[in-house]
mmCIF file of C-alpha atoms in Angstrom:
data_model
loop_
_atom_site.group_PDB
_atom_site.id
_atom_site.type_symbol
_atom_site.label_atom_id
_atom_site.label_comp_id
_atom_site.label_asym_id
_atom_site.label_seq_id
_atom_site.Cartn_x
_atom_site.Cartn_y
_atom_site.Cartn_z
ATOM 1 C CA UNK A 11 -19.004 -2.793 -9.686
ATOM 2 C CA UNK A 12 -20.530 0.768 -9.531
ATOM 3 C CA UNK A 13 -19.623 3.608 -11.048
ATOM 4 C CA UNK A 14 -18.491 4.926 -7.553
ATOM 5 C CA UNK A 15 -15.950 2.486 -7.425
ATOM 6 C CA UNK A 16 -13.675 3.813 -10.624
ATOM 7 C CA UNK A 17 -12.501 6.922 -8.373
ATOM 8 C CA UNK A 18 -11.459 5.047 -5.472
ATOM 9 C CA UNK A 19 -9.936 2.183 -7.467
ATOM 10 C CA UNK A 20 -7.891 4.969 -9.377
ATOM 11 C CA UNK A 21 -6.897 6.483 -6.103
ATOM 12 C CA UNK A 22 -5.832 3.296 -4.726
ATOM 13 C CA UNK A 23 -3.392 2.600 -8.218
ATOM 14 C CA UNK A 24 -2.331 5.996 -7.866
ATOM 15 C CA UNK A 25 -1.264 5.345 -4.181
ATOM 16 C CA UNK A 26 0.615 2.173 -5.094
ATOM 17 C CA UNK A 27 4.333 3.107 -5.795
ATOM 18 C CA UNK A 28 4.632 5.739 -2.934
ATOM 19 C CA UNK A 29 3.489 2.188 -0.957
ATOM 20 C CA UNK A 30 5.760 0.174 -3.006
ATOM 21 C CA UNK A 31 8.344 2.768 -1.741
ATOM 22 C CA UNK A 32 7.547 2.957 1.815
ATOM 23 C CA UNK A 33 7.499 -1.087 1.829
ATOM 24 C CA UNK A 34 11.057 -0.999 -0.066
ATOM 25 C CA UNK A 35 12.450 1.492 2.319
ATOM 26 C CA UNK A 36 11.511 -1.021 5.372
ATOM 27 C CA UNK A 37 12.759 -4.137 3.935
ATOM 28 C CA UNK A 38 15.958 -2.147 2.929
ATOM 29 C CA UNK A 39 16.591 -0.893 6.539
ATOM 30 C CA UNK A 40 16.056 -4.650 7.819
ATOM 31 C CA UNK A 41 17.828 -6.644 5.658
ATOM 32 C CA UNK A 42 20.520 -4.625 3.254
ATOM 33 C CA UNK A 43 19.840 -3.810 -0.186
ATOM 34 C CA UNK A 44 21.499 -7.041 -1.391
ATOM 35 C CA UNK A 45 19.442 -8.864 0.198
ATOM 36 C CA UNK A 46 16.047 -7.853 0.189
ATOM 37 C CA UNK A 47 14.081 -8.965 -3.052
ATOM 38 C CA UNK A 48 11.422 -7.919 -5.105
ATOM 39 C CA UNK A 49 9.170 -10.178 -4.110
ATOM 40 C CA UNK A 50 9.364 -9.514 -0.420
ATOM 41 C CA UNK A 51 8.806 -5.806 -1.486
ATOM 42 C CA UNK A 52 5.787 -6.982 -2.984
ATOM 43 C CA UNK A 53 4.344 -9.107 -0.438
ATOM 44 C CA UNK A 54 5.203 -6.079 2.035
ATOM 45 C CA UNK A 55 2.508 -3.891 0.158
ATOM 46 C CA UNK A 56 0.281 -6.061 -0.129
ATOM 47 C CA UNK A 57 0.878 -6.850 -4.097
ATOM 48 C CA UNK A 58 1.712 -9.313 -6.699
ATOM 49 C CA UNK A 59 5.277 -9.278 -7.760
ATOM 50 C CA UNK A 60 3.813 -8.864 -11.322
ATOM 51 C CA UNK A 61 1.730 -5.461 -9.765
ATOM 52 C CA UNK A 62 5.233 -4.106 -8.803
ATOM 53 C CA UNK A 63 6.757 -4.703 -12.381
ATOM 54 C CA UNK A 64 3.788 -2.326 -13.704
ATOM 55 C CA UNK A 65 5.404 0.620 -11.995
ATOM 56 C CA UNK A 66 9.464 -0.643 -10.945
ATOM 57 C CA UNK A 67 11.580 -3.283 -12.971
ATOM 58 C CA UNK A 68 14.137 -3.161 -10.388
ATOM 59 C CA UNK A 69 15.632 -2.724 -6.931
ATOM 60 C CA UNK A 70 17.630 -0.082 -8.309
ATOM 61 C CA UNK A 71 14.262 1.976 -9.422
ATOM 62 C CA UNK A 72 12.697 1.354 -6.409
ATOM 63 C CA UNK A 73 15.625 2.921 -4.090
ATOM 64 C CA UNK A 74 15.375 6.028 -6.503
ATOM 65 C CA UNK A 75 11.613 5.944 -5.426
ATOM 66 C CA UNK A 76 12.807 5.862 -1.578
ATOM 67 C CA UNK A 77 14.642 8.597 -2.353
ATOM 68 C CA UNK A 78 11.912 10.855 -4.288
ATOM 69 C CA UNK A 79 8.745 9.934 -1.902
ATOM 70 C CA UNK A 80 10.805 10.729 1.129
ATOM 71 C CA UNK A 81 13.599 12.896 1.288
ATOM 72 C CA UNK A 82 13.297 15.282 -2.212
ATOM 73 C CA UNK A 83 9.663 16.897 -0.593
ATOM 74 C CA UNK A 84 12.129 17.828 2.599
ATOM 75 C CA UNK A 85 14.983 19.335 0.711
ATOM 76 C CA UNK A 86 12.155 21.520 -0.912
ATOM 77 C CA UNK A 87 10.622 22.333 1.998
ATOM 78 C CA UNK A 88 14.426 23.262 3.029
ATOM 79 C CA UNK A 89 15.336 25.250 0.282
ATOM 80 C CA UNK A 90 11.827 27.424 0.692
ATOM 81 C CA UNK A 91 12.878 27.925 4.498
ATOM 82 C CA UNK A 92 16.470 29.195 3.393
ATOM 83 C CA UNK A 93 14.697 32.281 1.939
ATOM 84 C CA UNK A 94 11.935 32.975 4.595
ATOM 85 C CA UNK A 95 14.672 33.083 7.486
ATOM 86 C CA UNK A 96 17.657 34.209 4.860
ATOM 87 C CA UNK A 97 17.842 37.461 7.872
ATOM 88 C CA UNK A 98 18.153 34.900 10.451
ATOM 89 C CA UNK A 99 21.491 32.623 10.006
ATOM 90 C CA UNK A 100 21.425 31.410 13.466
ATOM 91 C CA UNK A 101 17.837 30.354 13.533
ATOM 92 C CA UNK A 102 17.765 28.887 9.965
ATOM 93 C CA UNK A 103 21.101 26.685 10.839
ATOM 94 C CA UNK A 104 19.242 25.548 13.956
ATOM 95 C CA UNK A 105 15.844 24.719 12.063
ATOM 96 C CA UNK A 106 17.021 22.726 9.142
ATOM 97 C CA UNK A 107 19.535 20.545 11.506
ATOM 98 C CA UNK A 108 16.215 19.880 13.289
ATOM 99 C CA UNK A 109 14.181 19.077 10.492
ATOM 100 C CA UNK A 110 16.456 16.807 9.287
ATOM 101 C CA UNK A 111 16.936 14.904 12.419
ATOM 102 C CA UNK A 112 13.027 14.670 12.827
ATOM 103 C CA UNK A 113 12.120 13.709 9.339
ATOM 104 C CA UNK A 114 14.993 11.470 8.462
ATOM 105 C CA UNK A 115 17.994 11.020 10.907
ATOM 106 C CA UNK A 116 15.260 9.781 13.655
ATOM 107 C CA UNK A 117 13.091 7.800 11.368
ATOM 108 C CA UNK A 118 13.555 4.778 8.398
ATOM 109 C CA UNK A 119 14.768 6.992 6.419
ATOM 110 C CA UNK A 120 18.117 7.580 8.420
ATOM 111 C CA UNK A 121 18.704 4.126 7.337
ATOM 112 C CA UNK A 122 19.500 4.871 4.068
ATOM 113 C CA UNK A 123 23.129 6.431 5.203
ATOM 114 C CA UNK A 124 23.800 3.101 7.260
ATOM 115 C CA UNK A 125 23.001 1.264 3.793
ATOM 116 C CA UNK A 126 24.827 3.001 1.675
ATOM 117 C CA UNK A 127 27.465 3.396 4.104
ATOM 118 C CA UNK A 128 27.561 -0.612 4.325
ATOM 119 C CA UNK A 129 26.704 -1.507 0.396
ATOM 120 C CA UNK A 130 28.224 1.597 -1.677
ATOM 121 C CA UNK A 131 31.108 -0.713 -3.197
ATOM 122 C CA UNK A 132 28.918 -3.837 -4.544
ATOM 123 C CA UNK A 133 26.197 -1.103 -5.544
ATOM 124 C CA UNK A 134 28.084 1.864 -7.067
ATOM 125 C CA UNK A 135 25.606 3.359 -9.153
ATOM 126 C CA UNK A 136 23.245 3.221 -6.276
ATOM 127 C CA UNK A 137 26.144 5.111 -4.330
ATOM 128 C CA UNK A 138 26.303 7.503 -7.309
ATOM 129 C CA UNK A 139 22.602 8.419 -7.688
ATOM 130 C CA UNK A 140 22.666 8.659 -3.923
ATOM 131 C CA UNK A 141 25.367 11.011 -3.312
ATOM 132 C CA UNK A 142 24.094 13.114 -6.250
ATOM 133 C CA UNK A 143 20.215 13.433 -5.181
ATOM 134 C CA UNK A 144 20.585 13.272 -1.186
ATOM 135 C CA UNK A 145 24.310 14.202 -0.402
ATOM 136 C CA UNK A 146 25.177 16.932 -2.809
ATOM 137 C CA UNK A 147 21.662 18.631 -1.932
ATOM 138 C CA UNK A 148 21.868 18.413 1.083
ATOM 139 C CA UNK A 149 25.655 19.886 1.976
ATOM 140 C CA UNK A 150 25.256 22.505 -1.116
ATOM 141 C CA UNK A 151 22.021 23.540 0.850
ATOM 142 C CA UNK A 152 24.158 24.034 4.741
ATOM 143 C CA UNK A 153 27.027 25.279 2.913
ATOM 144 C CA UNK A 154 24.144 28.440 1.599
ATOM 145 C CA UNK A 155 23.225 28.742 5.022
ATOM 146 C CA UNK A 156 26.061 29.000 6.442
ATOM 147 C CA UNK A 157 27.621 31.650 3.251
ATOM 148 C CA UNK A 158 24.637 33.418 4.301
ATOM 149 C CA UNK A 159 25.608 34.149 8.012
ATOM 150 C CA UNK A 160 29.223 34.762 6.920
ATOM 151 C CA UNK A 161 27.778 37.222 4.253
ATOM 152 C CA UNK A 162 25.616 39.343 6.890
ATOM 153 C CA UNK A 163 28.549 39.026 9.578
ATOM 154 C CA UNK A 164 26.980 36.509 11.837
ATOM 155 C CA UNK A 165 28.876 33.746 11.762
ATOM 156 C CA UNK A 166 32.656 33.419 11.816
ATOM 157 C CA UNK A 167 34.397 33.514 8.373
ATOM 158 C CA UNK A 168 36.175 30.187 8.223
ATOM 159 C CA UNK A 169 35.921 27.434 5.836
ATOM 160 C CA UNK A 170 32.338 26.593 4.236
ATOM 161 C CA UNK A 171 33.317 23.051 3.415
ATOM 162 C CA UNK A 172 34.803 22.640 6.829
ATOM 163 C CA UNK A 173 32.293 24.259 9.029
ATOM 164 C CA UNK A 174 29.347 22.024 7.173
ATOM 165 C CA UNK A 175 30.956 18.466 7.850
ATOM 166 C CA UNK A 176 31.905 19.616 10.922
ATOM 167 C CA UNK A 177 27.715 20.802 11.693
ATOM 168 C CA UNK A 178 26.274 17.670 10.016
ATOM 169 C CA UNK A 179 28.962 14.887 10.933
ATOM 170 C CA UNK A 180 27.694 14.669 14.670
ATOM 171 C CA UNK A 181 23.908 13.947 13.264
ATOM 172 C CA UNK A 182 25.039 11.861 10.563
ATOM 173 C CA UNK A 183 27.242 9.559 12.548
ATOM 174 C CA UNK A 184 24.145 9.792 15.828
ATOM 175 C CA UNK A 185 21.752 8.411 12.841
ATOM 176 C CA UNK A 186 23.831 5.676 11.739
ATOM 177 C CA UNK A 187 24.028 4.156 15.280
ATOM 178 C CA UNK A 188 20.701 4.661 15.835
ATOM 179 C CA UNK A 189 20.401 2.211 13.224
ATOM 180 C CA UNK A 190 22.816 0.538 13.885
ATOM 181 C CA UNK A 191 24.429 -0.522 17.131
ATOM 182 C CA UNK A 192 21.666 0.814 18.825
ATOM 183 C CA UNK A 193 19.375 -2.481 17.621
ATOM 184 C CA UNK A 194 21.579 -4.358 19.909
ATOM 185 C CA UNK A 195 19.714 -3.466 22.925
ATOM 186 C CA UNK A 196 18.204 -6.658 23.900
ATOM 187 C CA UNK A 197 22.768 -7.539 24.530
ATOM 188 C CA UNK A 198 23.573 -3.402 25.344
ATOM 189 C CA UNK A 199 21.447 -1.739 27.653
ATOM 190 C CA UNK A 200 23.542 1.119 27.100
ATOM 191 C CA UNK A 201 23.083 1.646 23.439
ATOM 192 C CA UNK A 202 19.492 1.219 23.604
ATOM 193 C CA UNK A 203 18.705 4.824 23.716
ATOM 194 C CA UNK A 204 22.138 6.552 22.665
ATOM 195 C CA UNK A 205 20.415 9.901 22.651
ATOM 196 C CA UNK A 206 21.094 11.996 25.761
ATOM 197 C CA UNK A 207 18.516 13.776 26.613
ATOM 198 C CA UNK A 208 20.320 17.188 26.458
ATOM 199 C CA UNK A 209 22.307 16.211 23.151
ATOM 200 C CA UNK A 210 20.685 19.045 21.161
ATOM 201 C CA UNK A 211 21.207 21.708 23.488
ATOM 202 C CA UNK A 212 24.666 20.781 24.164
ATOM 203 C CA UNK A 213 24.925 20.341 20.604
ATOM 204 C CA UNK A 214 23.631 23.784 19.375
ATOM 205 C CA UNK A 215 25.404 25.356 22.345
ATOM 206 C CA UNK A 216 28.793 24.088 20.710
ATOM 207 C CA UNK A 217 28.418 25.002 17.497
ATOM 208 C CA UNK A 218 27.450 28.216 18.363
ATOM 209 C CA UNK A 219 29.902 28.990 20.787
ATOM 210 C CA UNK A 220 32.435 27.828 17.818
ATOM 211 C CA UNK A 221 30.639 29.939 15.093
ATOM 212 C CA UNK A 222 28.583 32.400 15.853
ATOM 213 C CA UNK A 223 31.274 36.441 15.739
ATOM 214 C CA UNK A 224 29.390 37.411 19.175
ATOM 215 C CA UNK A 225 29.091 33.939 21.212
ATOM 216 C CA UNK A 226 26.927 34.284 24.575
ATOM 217 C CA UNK A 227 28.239 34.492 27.136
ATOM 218 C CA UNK A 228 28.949 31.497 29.322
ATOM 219 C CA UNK A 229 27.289 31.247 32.823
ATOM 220 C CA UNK A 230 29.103 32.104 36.050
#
């Protein structure tokens, strides 16, 4: 062995939980969180079962890891957003709906809601650290955008908790069939691709049309 070899071998160790992670997340999504065990997470990432003890010593660690590789970099990326567009309610509601559907109601990581959704009773603490890291996050971070357009007279002044289930619940429940029924589309044509293709701008037109103080106008 050289001595070039010590950086990329330290590299590679360095890279090996966010891969233990990304295999977890995969093996999650396919098979439930009861199910899946360590050592399939191992063999998913290439590892020994005794390489994955080094850095997790249990499924429970490893779904926290899900959670910090993949959604707490978004929520910060969120967060930073809320105060570059803070004079732009409608524009900031419409981004970080998007950015959530792109980076984790469209992808693996939309799974996780469908899992917990399914496994919250045998796995409460899982439930727990879940709704605390992802859920609460998450709604406390629409209910600031949506205080904000109420605050600078943009948006109607109705109930914060109300208006952000009623924003998110559409995407939320659209996620968990696309992970859901939708994987029965070999049986249901129909469910194979439940996303209309003008979902989104029927969507945003509703919510709008329901929130915004000065709607726009609807066509002739």
């Amino acid at each position: 062995m050289t001595e070039s070899d010590f950086p990329r071998r330290q590299r590679r160790k360095e890279a090996r939980p966010a891969e233990l992670a990304a295999a977890a997340l995969s093996l999650f999504i396919e098979k439930g969180f009861a199910a899946t065990r360590l050592d399939e997470v191992a063999a998913r990432a290439g590892v020994s079962k005794g390489t994955l003890y080094l850095y997790f010593d249990s499924k429970e660690a490893l779904f926290r890891a899900v959670i910090e590789e993949g959604l707490v970099p978004l929520f910060e990326e969120m967060e930073a957003k809320l105060e570059s567009l803070k004079d732009d309610p409608e524009r900031l509601l419409k981004e970080i709906l998007l950015d959530w559907w792109t980076h984790v109601g469209a992808t693996e990581l939309g799974g996780i809601s469908k899992l917990i959704i399914s496994e919250a009773r045998n796995f409460p603490e899982v439930a727990a650290y879940h709704n605390e890291a992802v859920i609460q996050r998450w709604m406390s971070l629409l209910g600031k955008v949506i205080e904000t357009g109420v605050e600078q007279g943009v948006f109607r002044a109705l109930d914060v908790e109300t208006l952000r289930q009623l924003v998110f619940f559409p995407l939320l429940m659209l996620s968990v069939w696309k992970h859901s029924i939708a994987g029965c589309a070999a049986a249901c044509a129909a469910a194979a691709n439940p996303i209309s293709p003008t979902y989104f701008d029927t969507y945003f037109d509703m919510i709008f049309r329901g929130l915004l103080v000065a709607p726009p106008e609807l066509p002739a």
